[in-house]
XYZ file of C-alpha atoms in Angstrom:
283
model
C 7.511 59.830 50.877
C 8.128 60.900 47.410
C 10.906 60.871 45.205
C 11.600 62.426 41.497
C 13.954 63.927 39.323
C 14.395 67.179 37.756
C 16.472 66.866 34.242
C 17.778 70.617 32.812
C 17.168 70.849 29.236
C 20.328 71.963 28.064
C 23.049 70.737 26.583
C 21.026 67.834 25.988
C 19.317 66.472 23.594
C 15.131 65.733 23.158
C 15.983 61.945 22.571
C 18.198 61.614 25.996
C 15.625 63.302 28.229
C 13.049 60.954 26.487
C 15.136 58.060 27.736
C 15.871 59.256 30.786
C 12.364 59.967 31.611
C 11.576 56.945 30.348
C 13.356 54.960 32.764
C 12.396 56.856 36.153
C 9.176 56.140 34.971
C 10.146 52.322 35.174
C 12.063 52.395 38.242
C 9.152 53.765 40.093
C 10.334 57.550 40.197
C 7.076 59.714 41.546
C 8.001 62.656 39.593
C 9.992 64.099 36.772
C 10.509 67.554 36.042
C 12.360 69.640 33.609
C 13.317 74.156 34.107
C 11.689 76.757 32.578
C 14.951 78.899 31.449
C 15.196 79.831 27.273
C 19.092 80.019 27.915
C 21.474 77.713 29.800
C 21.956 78.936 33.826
C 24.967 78.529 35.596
C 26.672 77.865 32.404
C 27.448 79.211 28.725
C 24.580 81.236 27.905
C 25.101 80.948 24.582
C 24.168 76.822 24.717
C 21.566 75.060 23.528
C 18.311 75.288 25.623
C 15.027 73.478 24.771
C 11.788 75.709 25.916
C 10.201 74.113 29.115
C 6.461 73.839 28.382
C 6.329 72.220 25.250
C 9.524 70.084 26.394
C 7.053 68.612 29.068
C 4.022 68.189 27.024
C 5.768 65.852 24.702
C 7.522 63.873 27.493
C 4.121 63.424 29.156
C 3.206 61.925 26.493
C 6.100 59.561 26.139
C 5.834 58.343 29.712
C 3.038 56.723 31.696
C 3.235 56.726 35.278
C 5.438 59.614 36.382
C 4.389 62.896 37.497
C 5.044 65.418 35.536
C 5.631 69.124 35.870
C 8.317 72.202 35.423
C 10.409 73.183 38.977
C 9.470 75.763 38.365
C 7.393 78.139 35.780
C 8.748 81.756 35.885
C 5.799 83.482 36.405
C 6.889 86.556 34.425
C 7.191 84.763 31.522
C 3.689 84.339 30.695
C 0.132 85.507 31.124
C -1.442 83.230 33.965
C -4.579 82.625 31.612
C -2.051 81.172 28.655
C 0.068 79.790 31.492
C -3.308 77.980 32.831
C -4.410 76.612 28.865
C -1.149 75.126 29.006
C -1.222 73.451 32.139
C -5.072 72.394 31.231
C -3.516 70.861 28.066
C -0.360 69.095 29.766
C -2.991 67.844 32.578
C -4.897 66.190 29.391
C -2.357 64.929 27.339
C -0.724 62.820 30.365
C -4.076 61.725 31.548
C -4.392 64.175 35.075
C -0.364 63.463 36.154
C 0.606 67.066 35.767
C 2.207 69.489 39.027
C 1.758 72.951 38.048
C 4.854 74.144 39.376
C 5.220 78.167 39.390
C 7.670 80.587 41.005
C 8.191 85.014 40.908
C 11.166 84.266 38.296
C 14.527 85.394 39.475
C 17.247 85.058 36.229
C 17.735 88.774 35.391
C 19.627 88.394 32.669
C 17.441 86.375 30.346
C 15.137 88.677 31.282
C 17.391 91.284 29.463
C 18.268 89.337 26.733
C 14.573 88.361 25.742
C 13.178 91.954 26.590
C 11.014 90.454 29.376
C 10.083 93.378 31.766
C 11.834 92.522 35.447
C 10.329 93.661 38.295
C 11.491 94.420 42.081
C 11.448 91.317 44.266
C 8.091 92.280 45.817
C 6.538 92.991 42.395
C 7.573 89.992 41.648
C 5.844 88.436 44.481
C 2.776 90.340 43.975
C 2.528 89.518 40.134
C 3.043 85.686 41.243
C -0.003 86.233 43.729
C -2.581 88.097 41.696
C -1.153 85.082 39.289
C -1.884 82.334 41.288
C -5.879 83.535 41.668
C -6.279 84.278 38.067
C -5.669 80.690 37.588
C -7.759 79.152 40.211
C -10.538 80.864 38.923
C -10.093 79.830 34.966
C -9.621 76.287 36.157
C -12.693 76.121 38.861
C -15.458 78.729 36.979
C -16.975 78.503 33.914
C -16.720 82.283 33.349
C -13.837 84.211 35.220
C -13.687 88.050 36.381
C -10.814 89.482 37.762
C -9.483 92.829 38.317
C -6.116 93.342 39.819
C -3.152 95.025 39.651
C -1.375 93.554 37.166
C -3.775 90.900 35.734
C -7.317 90.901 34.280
C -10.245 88.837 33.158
C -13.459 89.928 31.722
C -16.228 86.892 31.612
C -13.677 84.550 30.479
C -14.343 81.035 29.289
C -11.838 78.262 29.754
C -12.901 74.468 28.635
C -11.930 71.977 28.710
C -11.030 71.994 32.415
C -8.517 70.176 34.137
C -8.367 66.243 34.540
C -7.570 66.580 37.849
C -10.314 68.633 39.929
C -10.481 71.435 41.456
C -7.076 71.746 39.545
C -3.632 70.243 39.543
C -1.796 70.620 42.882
C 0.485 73.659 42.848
C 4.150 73.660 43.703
C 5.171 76.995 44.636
C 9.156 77.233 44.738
C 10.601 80.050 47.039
C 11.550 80.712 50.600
C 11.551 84.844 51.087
C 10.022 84.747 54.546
C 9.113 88.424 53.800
C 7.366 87.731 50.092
C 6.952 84.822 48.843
C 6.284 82.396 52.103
C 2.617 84.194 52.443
C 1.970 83.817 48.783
C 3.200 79.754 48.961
C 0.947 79.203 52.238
C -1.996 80.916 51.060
C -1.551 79.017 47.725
C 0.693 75.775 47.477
C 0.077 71.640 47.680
C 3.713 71.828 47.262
C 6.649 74.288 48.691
C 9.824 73.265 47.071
C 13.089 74.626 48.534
C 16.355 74.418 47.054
C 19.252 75.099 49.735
C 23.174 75.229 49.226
C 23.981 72.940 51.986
C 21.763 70.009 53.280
C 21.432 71.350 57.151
C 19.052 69.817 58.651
C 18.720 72.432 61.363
C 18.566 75.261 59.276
C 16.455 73.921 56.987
C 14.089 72.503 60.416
C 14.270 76.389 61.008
C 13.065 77.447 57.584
C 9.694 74.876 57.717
C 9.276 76.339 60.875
C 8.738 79.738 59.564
C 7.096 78.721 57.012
C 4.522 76.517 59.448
C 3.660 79.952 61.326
C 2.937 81.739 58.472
C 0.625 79.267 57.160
C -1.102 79.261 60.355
C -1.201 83.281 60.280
C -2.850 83.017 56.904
C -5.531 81.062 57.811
C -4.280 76.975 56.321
C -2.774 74.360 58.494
C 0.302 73.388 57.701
C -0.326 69.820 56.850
C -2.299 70.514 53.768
C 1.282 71.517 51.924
C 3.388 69.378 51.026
C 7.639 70.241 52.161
C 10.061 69.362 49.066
C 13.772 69.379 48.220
C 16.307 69.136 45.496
C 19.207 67.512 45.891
C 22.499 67.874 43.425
C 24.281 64.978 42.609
C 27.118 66.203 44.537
C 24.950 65.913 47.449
C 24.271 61.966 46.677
C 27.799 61.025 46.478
C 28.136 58.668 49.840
C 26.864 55.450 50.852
C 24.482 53.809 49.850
C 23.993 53.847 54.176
C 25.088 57.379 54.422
C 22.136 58.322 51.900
C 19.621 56.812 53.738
C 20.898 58.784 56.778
C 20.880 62.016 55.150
C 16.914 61.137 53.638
C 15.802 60.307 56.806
C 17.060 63.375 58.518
C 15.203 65.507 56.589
C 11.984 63.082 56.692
C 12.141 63.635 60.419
C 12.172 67.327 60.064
C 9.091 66.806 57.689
C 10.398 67.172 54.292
C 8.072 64.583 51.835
C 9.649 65.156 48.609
C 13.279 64.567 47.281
C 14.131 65.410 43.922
C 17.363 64.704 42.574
C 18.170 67.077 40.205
C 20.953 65.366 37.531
C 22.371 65.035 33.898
C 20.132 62.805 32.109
C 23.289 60.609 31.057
C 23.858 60.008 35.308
C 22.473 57.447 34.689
C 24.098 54.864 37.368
C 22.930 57.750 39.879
C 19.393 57.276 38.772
C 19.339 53.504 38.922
C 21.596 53.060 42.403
C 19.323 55.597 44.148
C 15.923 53.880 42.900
C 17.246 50.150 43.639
C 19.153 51.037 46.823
C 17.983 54.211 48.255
C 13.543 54.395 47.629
C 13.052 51.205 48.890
C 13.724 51.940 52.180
C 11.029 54.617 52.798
C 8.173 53.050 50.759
C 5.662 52.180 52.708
C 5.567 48.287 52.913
C-alpha cells in the first residue's frame, strides 16, 4: 500500500508547495506530485499557474524521501525525446525517486490558447503510444532509431541515462477502454484513475477491464500497479469511516491513494498520515 499527494500549482505560491512537500516527506508520504496545466483548470483561467516540470525538479531537490513525479504529463505538450531529457534530469537531481507520469492530454482549451495542435481522442492515443516507445528506447539504448507516425529518431544519443534502470516506472493516467487501456497495459508500472464518485463496484468493474486487456496484450496484470485520487471532499468522515472506504478499494486491488489537496490543508495532510497510513503499513 501506497499513499501520496498531488498539490495543483496554482494559486499558490513556490514557497507553500515547498513546505507542503516538505512535510509529506516527513510524515512518511510515498509520493508527491504536482499537474502539468500552464493555466488554472476548473477555475479562473486567467490565475496564476507555475509550469509543471521545472516546478518538480526544484521540489525534488528540496525533499529527500518522497517520490516524485507529475499526475500526469500531457503528452502533446512536448517531444517524447525532450520529455525523456527531462525526466533523465529529474531522475538525477532527486537521486532515482522520480515516476514518469504521462497521459494523451485532454484540456482543449489551453490547447487553443497556447497554439498547441489538438488532436482527435484516438490521435491522441496513438501519439501517447508511438510516445511511450520513443522513450523506452532513449532511456535503454545508447543510440535510438525510430520511425513512426508521428515521432522520429535518427541514431540518437541520450547520456546520462536514468538512475533508476531500465527507466523510471511509468504511470499512465486514463481509462478509455477503447484507446488508452491497450496503450496503459502494454506500457504502465502505474494506471492511475481518477473517478467522480468512489464506487467500489464500478470502479471493481473498470480494473476488471482493464485486467483482460492486459492479458490480451500479452502482460499479466500484476506487473501494474492500480492507483487513485481522492479529493478532499472525499476524505471528509471518520477517521473509522476512512479506513473503511481505503480498505474497500484495497480489496478490489487498488495500491495507490493519492490525495489530491490545497497545499495550506494542511490538518488534512497531517490527520490522514497520523490516523489513516498507519493502519495499512505493513507491520
Amino acid at each position: 500500500m501506497r499513499f501520496g499527494i498531488q498539490t495543483p500549482p496554482q494559486h499558490v505560491t513556490y514557497s507553500d508547495l515547498v513546505s507542503v512537500w516538505q512535510e509529506a516527506d516527513e510524515l512518511g508520504f510515498d509520493t508527491a506530485f504536482v499537474f502539468d496545466h500552464f493555466i488554472p483548470i476548473y477555475s479562473d483561467a486567467t490565475g496564476p499557474c507555475l509550469e509543471g516540470w521545472t516546478l518538480l525538479s526544484a521540489l525534488a531537490a528540496q525533499t529527500k524521501r518522497v517520490r516524485v513525479g507529475l499526475l500526469v504529463t500531457s503528452n502533446t505538450y512536448r517531444y517524447p525525446a525532450v520529455l525523456a531529457k527531462m525526466a533523465a534530469t529529474v531522475d538525477h537531481v532527486s537521486q532515482g525517486r522520480l515516476i514518469l507520469g504521462i497521459g494523451a492530454g485532454w484540456f482543449e482549451l489551453e490547447h487553443k490558447a497556447y497554439g498547441i495542435p489538438f488532436s482527435t481522442n484516438g490521435g491522441r492515443a496513438r501519439r501517447l503510444g508511438e510516445s511511450l516507445e520513443v522513450m523506452k528506447l532513449l532511456f535503454t539504448q545508447e543510440k535510438s532509431t525510430y520511425t513512426g507516425k508521428y515521432y522520429q529518431l535518427k541514431d540518437a544519443p541520450f547520456q546520462p541515462k536514468t538512475v533508476q534502470k531500465p527507466h523510471p516506472p511509468i504511470l499512465i493516467g486514463g481509462q478509455g477502454p477503447k484507446l488508452i487501456l491497450p496503450v496503459i497495459a502494454r506500457h504502465a508500472n502505474i494506471w492511475h484513475l481518477r473517478v467522480r464518485e468512489v464506487e467500489p463496484e464500478q470502479i471493481k468493474k473498470l480494473c476488471t477491464t482493464f485486467d483482460d486487456i492486459c492479458r490480451k496484450v500479452g502482460r499479466d496484470p500484476a506487473e501494474t500497479e492500480k492507483a487513485i485520487s481522492l479529493r478532499s471532499a472525499q476524505l471528509a468522515g471518520t477517521t473509522e469511516e476512512l479506513r473503511r472506504q481505503i480498505q474497500a478499494l484495497s480489496d478490489i486491488g487498488i495500491r495507490h491513494f493519492t490525495i489530491s489537496l490545497a497545499p495550506t490543508d494542511r490538518k488534512l495532510l497531517s490527520r490522514f498520515a497520523k490516523e489513516v497510513m498507519p493502519a495499512f503499513r505493513e507491520t
